Short mmCIF file of C-alpha atoms in Angstrom, two decimals:
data_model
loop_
_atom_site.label_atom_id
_atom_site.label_comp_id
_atom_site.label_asym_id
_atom_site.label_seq_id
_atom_site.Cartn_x
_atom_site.Cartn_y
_atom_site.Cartn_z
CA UNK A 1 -12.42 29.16 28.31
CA UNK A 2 -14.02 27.47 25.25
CA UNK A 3 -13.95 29.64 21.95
CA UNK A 4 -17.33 29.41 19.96
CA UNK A 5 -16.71 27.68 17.12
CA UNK A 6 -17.33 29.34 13.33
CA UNK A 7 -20.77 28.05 11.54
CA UNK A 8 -18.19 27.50 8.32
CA UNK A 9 -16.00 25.06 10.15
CA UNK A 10 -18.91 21.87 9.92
CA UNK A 11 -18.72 22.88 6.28
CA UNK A 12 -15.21 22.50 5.91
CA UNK A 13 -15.43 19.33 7.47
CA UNK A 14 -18.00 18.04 5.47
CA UNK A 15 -16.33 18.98 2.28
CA UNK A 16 -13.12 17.31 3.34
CA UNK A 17 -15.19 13.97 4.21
CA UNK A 18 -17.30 14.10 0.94
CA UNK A 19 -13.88 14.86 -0.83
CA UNK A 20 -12.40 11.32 0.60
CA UNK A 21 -16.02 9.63 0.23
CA UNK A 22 -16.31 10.59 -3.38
CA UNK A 23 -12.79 9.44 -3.68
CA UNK A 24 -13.34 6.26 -2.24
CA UNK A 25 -16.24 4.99 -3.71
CA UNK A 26 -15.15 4.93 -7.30
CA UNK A 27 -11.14 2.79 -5.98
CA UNK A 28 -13.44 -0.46 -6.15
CA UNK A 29 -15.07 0.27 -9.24
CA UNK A 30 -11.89 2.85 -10.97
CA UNK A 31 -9.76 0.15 -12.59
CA UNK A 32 -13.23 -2.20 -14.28
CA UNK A 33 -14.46 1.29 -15.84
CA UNK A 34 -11.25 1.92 -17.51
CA UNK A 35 -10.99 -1.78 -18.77
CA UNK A 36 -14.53 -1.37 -19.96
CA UNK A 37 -14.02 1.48 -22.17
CA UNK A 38 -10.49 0.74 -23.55
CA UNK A 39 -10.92 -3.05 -23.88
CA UNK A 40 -7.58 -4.43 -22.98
CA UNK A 41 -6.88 -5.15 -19.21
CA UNK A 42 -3.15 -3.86 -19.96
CA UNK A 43 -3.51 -0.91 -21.48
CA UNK A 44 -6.18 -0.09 -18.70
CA UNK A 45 -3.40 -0.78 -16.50
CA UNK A 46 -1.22 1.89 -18.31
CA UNK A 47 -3.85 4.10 -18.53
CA UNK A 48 -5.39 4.04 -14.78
CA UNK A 49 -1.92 4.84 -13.56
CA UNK A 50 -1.84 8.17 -16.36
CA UNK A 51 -4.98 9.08 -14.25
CA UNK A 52 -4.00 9.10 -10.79
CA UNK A 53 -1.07 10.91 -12.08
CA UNK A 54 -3.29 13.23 -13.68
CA UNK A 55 -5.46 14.22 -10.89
CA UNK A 56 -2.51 14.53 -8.83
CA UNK A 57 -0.97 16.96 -11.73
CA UNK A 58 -4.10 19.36 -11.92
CA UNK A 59 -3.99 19.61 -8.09
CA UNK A 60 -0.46 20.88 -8.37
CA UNK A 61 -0.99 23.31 -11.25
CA UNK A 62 -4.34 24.71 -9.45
CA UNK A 63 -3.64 24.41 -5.43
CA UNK A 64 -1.27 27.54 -5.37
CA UNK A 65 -3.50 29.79 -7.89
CA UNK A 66 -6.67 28.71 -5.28
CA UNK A 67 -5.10 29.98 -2.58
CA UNK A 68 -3.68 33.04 -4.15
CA UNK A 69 -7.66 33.91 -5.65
CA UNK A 70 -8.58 33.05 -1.82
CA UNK A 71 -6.88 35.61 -0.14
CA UNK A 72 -7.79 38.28 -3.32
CA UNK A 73 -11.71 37.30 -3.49
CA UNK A 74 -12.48 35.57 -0.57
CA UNK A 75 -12.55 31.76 0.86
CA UNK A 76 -16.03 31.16 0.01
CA UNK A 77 -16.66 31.47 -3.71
CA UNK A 78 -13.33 29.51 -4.27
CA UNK A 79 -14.43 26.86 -2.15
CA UNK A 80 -18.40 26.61 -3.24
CA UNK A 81 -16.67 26.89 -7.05
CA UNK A 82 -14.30 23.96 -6.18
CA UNK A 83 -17.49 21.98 -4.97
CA UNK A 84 -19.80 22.54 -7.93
CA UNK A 85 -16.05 21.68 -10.47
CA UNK A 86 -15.78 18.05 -7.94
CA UNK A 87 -19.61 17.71 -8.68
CA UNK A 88 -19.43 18.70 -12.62
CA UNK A 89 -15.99 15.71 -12.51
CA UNK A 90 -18.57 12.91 -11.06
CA UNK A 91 -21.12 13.48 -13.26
CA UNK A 92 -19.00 13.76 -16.36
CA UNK A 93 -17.15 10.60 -15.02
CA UNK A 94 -20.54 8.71 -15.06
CA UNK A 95 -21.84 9.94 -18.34
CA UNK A 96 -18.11 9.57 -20.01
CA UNK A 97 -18.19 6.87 -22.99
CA UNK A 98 -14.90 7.31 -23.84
CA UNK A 99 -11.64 7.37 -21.91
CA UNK A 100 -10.61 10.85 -23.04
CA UNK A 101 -13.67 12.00 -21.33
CA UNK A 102 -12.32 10.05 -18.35
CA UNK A 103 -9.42 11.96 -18.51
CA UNK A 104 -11.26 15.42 -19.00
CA UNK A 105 -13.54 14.14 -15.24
CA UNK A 106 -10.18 13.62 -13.37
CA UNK A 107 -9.00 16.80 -14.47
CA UNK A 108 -12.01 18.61 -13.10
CA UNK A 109 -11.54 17.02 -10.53
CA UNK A 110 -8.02 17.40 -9.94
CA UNK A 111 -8.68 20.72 -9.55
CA UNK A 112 -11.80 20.68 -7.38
CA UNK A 113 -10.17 18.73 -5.10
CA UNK A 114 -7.04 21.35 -4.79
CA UNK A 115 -8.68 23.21 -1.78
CA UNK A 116 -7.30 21.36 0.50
CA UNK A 117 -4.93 25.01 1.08
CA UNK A 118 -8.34 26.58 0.84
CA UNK A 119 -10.33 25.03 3.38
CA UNK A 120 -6.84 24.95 6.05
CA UNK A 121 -6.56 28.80 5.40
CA UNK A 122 -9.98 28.81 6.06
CA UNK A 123 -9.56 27.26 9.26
CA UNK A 124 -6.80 29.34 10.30
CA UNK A 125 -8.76 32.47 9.29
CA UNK A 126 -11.66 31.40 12.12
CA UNK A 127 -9.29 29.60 14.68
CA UNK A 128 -7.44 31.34 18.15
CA UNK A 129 -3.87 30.38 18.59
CA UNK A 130 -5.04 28.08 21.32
CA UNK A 131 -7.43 25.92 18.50
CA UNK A 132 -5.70 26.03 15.55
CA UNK A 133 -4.31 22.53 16.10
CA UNK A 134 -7.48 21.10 17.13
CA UNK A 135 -9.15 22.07 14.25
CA UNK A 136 -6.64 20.75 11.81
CA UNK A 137 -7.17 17.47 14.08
CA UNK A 138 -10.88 17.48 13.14
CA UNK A 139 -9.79 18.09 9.45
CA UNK A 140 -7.47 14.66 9.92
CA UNK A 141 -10.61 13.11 11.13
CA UNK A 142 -12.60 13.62 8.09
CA UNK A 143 -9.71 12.52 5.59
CA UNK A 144 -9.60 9.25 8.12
CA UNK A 145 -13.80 8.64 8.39
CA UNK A 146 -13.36 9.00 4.86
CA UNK A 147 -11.30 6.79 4.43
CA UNK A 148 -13.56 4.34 5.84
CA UNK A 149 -17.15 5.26 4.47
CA UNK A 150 -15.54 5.96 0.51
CA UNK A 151 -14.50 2.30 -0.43
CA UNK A 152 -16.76 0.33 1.89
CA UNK A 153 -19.69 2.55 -0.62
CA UNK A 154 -18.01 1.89 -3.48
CA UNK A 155 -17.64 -1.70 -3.49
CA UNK A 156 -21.41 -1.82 -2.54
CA UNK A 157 -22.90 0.39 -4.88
CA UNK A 158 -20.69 -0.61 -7.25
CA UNK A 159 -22.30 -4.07 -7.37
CA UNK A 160 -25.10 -2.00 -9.35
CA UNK A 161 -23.31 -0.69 -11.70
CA UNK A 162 -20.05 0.32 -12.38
CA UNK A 163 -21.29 4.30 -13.10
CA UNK A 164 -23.29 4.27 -9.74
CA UNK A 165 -20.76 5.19 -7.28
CA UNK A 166 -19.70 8.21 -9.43
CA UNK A 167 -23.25 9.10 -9.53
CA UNK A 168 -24.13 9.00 -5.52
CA UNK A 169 -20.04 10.77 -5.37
CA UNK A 170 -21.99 13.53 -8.00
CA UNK A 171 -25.15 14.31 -5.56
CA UNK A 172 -23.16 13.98 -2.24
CA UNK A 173 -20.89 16.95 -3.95
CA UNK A 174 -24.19 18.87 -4.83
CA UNK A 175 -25.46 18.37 -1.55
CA UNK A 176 -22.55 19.99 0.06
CA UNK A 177 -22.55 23.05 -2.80
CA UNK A 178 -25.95 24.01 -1.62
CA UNK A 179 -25.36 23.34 2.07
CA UNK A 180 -22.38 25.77 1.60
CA UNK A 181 -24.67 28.25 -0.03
CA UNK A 182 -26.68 28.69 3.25
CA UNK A 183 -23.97 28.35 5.68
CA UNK A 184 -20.98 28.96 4.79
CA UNK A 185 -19.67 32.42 5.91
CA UNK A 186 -16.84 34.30 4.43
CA UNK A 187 -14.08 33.94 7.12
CA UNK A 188 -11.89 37.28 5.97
CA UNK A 189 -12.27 40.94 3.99
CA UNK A 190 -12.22 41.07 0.64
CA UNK A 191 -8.47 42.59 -0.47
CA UNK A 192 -8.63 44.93 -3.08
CA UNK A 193 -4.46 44.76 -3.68
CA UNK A 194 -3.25 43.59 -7.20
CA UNK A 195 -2.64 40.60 -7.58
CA UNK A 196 1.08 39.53 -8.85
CA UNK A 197 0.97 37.32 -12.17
CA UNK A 198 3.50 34.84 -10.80
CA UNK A 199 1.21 33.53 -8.46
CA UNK A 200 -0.82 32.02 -11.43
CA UNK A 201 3.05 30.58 -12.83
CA UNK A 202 2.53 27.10 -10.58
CA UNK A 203 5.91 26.63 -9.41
CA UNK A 204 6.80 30.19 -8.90
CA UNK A 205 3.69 30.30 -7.03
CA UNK A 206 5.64 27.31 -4.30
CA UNK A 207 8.45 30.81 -4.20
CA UNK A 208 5.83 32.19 -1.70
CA UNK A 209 6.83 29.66 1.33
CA UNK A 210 10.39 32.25 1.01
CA UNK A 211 8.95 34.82 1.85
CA UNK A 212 8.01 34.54 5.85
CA UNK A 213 10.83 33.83 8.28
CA UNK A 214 10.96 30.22 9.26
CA UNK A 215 8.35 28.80 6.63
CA UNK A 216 10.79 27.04 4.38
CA UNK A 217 12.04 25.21 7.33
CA UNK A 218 8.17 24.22 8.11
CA UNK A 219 7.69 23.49 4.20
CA UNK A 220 10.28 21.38 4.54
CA UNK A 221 9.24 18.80 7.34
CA UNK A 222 5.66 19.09 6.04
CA UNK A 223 6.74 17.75 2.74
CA UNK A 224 8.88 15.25 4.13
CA UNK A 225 5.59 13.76 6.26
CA UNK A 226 3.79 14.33 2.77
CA UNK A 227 6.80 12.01 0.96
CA UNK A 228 6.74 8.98 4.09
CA UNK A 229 2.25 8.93 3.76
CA UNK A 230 2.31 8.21 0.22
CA UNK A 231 5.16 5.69 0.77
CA UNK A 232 2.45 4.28 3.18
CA UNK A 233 -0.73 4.57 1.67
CA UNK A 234 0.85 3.90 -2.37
CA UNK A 235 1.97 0.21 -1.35
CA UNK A 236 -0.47 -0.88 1.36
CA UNK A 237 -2.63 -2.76 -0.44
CA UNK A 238 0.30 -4.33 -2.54
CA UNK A 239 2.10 -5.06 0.29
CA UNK A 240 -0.91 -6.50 2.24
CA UNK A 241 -1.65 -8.76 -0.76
CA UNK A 242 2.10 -10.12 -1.64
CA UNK A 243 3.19 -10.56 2.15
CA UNK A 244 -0.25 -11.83 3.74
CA UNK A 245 -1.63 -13.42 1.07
CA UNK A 246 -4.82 -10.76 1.91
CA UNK A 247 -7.72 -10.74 -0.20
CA UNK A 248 -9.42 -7.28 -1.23
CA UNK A 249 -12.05 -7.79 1.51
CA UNK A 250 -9.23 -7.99 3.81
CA UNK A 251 -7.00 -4.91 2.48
CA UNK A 252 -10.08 -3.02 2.78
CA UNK A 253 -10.60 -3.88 6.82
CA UNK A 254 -7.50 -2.81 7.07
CA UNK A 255 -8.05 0.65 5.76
CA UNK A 256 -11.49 0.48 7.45
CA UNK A 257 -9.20 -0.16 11.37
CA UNK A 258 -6.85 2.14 10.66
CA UNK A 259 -9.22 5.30 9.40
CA UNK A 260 -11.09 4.51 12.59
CA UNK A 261 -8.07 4.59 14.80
CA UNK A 262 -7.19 7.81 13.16
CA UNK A 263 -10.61 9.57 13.43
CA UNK A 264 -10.30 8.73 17.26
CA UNK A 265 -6.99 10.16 17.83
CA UNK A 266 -7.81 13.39 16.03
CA UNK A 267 -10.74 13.68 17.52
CA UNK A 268 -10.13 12.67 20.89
CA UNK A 269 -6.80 12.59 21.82
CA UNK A 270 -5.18 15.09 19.94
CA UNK A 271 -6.99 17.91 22.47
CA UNK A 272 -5.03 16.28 25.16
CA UNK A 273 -1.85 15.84 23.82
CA UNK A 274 -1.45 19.54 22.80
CA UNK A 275 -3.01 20.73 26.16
CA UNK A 276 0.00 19.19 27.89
CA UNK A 277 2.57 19.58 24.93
CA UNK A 278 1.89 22.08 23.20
CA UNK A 279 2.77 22.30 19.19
CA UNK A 280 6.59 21.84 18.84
CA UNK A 281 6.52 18.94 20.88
CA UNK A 282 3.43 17.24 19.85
CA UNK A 283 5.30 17.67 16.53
CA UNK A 284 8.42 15.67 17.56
CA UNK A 285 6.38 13.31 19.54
CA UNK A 286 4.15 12.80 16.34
CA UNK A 287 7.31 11.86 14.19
CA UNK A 288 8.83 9.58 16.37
CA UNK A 289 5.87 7.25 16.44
CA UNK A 290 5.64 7.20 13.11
CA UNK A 291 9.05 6.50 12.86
CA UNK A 292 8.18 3.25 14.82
CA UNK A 293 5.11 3.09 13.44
CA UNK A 294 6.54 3.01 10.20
CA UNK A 295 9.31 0.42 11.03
CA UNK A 296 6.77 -1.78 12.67
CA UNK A 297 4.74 -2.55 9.26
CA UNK A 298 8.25 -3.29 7.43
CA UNK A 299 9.13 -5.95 9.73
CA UNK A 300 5.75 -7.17 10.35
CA UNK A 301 5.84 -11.20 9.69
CA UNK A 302 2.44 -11.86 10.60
CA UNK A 303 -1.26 -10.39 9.71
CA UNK A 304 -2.05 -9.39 13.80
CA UNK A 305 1.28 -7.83 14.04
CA UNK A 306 0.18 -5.08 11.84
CA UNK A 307 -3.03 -4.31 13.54
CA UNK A 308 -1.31 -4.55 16.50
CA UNK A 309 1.08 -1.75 14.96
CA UNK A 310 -1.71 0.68 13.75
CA UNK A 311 -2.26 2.61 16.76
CA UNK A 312 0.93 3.73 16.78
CA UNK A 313 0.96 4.78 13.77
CA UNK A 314 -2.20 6.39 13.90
CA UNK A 315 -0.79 8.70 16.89
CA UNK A 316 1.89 9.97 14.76
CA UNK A 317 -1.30 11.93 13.02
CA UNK A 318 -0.55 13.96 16.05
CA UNK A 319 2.36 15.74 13.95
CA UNK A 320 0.52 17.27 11.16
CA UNK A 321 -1.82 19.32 12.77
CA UNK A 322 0.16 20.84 15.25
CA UNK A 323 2.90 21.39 12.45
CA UNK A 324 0.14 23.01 10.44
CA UNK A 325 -0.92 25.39 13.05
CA UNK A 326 2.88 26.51 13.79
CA UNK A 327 2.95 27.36 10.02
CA UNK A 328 -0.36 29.82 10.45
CA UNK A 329 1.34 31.39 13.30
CA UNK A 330 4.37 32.45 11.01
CA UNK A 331 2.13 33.26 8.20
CA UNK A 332 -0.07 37.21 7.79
CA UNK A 333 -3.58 36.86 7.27
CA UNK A 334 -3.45 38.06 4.44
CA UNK A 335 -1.43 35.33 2.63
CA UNK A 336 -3.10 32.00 4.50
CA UNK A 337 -4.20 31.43 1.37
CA UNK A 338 -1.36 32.05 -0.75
CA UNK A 339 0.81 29.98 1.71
CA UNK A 340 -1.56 27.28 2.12
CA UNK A 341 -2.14 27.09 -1.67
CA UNK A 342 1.69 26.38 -1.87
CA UNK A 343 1.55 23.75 0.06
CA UNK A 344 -0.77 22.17 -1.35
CA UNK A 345 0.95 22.34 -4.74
CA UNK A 346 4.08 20.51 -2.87
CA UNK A 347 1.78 18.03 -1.54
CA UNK A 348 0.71 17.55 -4.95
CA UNK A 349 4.46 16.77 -6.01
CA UNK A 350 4.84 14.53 -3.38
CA UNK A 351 1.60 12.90 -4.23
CA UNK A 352 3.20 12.03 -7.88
CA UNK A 353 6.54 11.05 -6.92
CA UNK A 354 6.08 9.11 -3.34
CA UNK A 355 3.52 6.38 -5.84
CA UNK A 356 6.65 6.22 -8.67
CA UNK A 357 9.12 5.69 -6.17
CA UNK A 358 7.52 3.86 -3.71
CA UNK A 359 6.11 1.09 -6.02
CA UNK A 360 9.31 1.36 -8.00
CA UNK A 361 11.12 0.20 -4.63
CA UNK A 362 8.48 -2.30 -3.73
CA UNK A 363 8.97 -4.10 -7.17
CA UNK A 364 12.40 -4.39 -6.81
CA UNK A 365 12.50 -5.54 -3.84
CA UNK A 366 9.31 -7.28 -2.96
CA UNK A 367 10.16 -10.38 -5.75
CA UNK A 368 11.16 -13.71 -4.85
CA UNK A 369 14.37 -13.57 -6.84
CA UNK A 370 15.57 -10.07 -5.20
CA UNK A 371 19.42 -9.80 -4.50
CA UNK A 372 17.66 -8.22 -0.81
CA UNK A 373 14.59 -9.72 -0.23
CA UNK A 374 12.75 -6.90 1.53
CA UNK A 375 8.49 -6.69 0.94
CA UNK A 376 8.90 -3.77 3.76
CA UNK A 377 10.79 -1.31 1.66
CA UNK A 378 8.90 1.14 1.17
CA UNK A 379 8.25 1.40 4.58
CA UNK A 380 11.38 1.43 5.73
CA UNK A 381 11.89 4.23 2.72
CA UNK A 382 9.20 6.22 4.42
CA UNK A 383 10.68 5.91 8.39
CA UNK A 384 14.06 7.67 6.44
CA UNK A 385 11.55 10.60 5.02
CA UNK A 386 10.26 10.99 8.54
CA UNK A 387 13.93 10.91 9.96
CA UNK A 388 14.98 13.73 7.85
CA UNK A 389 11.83 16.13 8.65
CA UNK A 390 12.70 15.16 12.07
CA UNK A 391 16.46 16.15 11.68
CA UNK A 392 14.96 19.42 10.24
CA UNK A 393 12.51 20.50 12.53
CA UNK A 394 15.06 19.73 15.53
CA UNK A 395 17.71 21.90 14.09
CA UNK A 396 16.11 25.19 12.72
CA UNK A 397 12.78 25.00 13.77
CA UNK A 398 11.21 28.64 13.98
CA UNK A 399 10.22 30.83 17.09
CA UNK A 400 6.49 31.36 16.79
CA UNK A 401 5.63 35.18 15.93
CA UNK A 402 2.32 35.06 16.91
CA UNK A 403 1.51 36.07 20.07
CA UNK A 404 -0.48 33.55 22.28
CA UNK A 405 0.69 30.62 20.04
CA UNK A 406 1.52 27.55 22.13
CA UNK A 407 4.51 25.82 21.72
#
């Protein structure tokens, strides 16, 4: 029997897709705009790095206090407040004349972009036991559509000007503020309960994944998938480039395949696969290919092998969804948001040290004069991340406490 589906969850999935459009369009343009205002291609270097790290910083320092206001106010003035903050960060990035103001936009939107826990708690809040995992698929699909519409944008608008992309990024945001407005319905009761000050203490906030049985367990496997994607995503393009010889045009295809290999699995497979597996072992079964998956781009010799290598790894997006509805079914209502908050903050760790480490390992061991010469690395780094959440999940993983949760 189908289950209507909640007016707010189009919303959610346009604000995920807008998030990795607006993303996308300024990664052609990111690195001439910060040479342009500082002057000096190697201190833009230095200083484009600073603001990844920076956006990834905020998102860490807001995601947990997000989720905490989310379950206290509601899910839908944190999340039309996050939209308007990702719309102010645009526009400020496209009026900035300075790189301080730069800094001040990624901030912004650092944190407007740290309702990722948000918008899954919001999800859980409107989903059955039965579609929790399928709607955390069609949250995968907008990250991977994304993926595909952001930079192909970019690099085209950006051919009118570097500020333009930040500019279309600005109105797509306001767009989706006032399409909220209208549609967006609050998915749970306002809670009147205090609110405890060390949820606003960031990293004390992260103690909250203690408190449920089985969560830390959970935490644990989700950041270790968290760790092996920004292995992944962090040296793609460097790896593409060194190994391949692949131009930017070419990198960018290859992002362009493999978010629309993604957006098919989440959207069409992933129904199928948990109607016949269930959660736990769409979890396991997710892993393993990326496991392969994984191993398959390190040893890749040749451009077609790695195409021929994406759909596997684009079923191992299988894992995440289903792992992210067996953490709503140990989780109250009442603290989806705190929880999901949390997690976000930890992906927000792993999205500043996977990029340090990764690239650190791909510099070593990517040159020509390595001791071990081994362009794969990082890939092979990320398989071991996957290893170890699999190692995890197999040995304590949880009973679901929710009844009618598949497993």
């Amino acid at each position: 029997m189908n289950t209507p589906r909640s007016p707010g969850l189009p919303f959610i999935f346009v604000t995920l897709l807008i998030d990795m459009i607006g993303l996308g369009v300024v990664i052609p343009v990111g690195p001439q705009l910060v040479t342009q205002l500082t002057g000096n291609p190697l201190l833009a270097a230095r200083n484009l790095g600073l603001l990844i790290a920076s956006f990834s910083l905020m998102q860490l320092l807001a995601a947990p206090v997000l989720g905490t206001l989310s379950d206290r106010f509601g899910r839908r003035p944190v999340l039309l407040v996050s939209t308007l903050l990702t719309a102010a960060s645009y526009g400020l990035a496209a009026l900035a004349s300075s790189l301080a103001w730069l800094f001040l936009a990624r901030a912004l939107g650092g944190i407007g972009g740290a309702t990722i826990g948000v918008a899954n708690a919001y999800i859980a809040d409107v989903s059955t036991p039965q579609t929790r995992a399928r709607n955390f698929g069609l949250a995968g699909a907008a990250f991977g559509l994304g993926l595909i519409v952001g930079p192909a944008l970019g690099g085209l608008l950006g051919q009118y000007g570097l500020r333009l992309p930040y500019v279309v990024a600005a109105a797509l945001a306001v767009l989706n503020f006032l399409y909220g407005l209208v549609v967006l319905p609050e998915s749970r009761q306002r809670n009147d309960e205090p609110i405890a000050l060390s949820s606003f203490v960031p990293l004390r906030a992260l103690g909250v994944l203690s408190r449920f049985p089985g969560l830390p367990v959970l935490a644990a496997v989700i950041i270790c998938m968290n760790l092996a994607q920004q292995f992944l995503t962090s040296t793609w393009v460097l790896h593409g480039t060194v190994r391949y010889g692949w131009t930017t045009g070419v990198n960018g295809l290859s992002l362009a395949v493999a978010g629309v290999v993604s957006a098919f699995v989440q959207i069409a497979l992933l129904p199928r696969i948990l109607g016949r597996l269930g959660n736990g072992r769409t979890v396991t079964l997710g892993i393993v290919l990326g496991v392969l998956g994984y191993v398959f781009y390190g040893l890749s010799s040749s451009p077609w092998m790695v195409f021929a290598a994406m759909p596997v790894g684009a079923l191992a997006g299988v894992a995440a969804p289903a792992l992210q509805a067996l953490i709503t079914g140990q989780t109250p209502p009442q603290a989806q948001g705190a929880v999901q908050g949390a997690l976000g903050g930890a992906g927000s760790l792993c999205a500043i040290a996977g990029p340090l480490l990764s690239t650190a390992l791909f510099s070593h061991f990517a040159a020509s004069d390595a001791p071990i010469h081994l362009p794969g690395v990082a890939f092979f780094a990320g398989a071991l991340c996957l290893l170890a959440g699999l190692a995890v999940f197999l040995a304590f993983r949880p009973q679901p406490i929710s009844q009618g949760e598949p497993v």
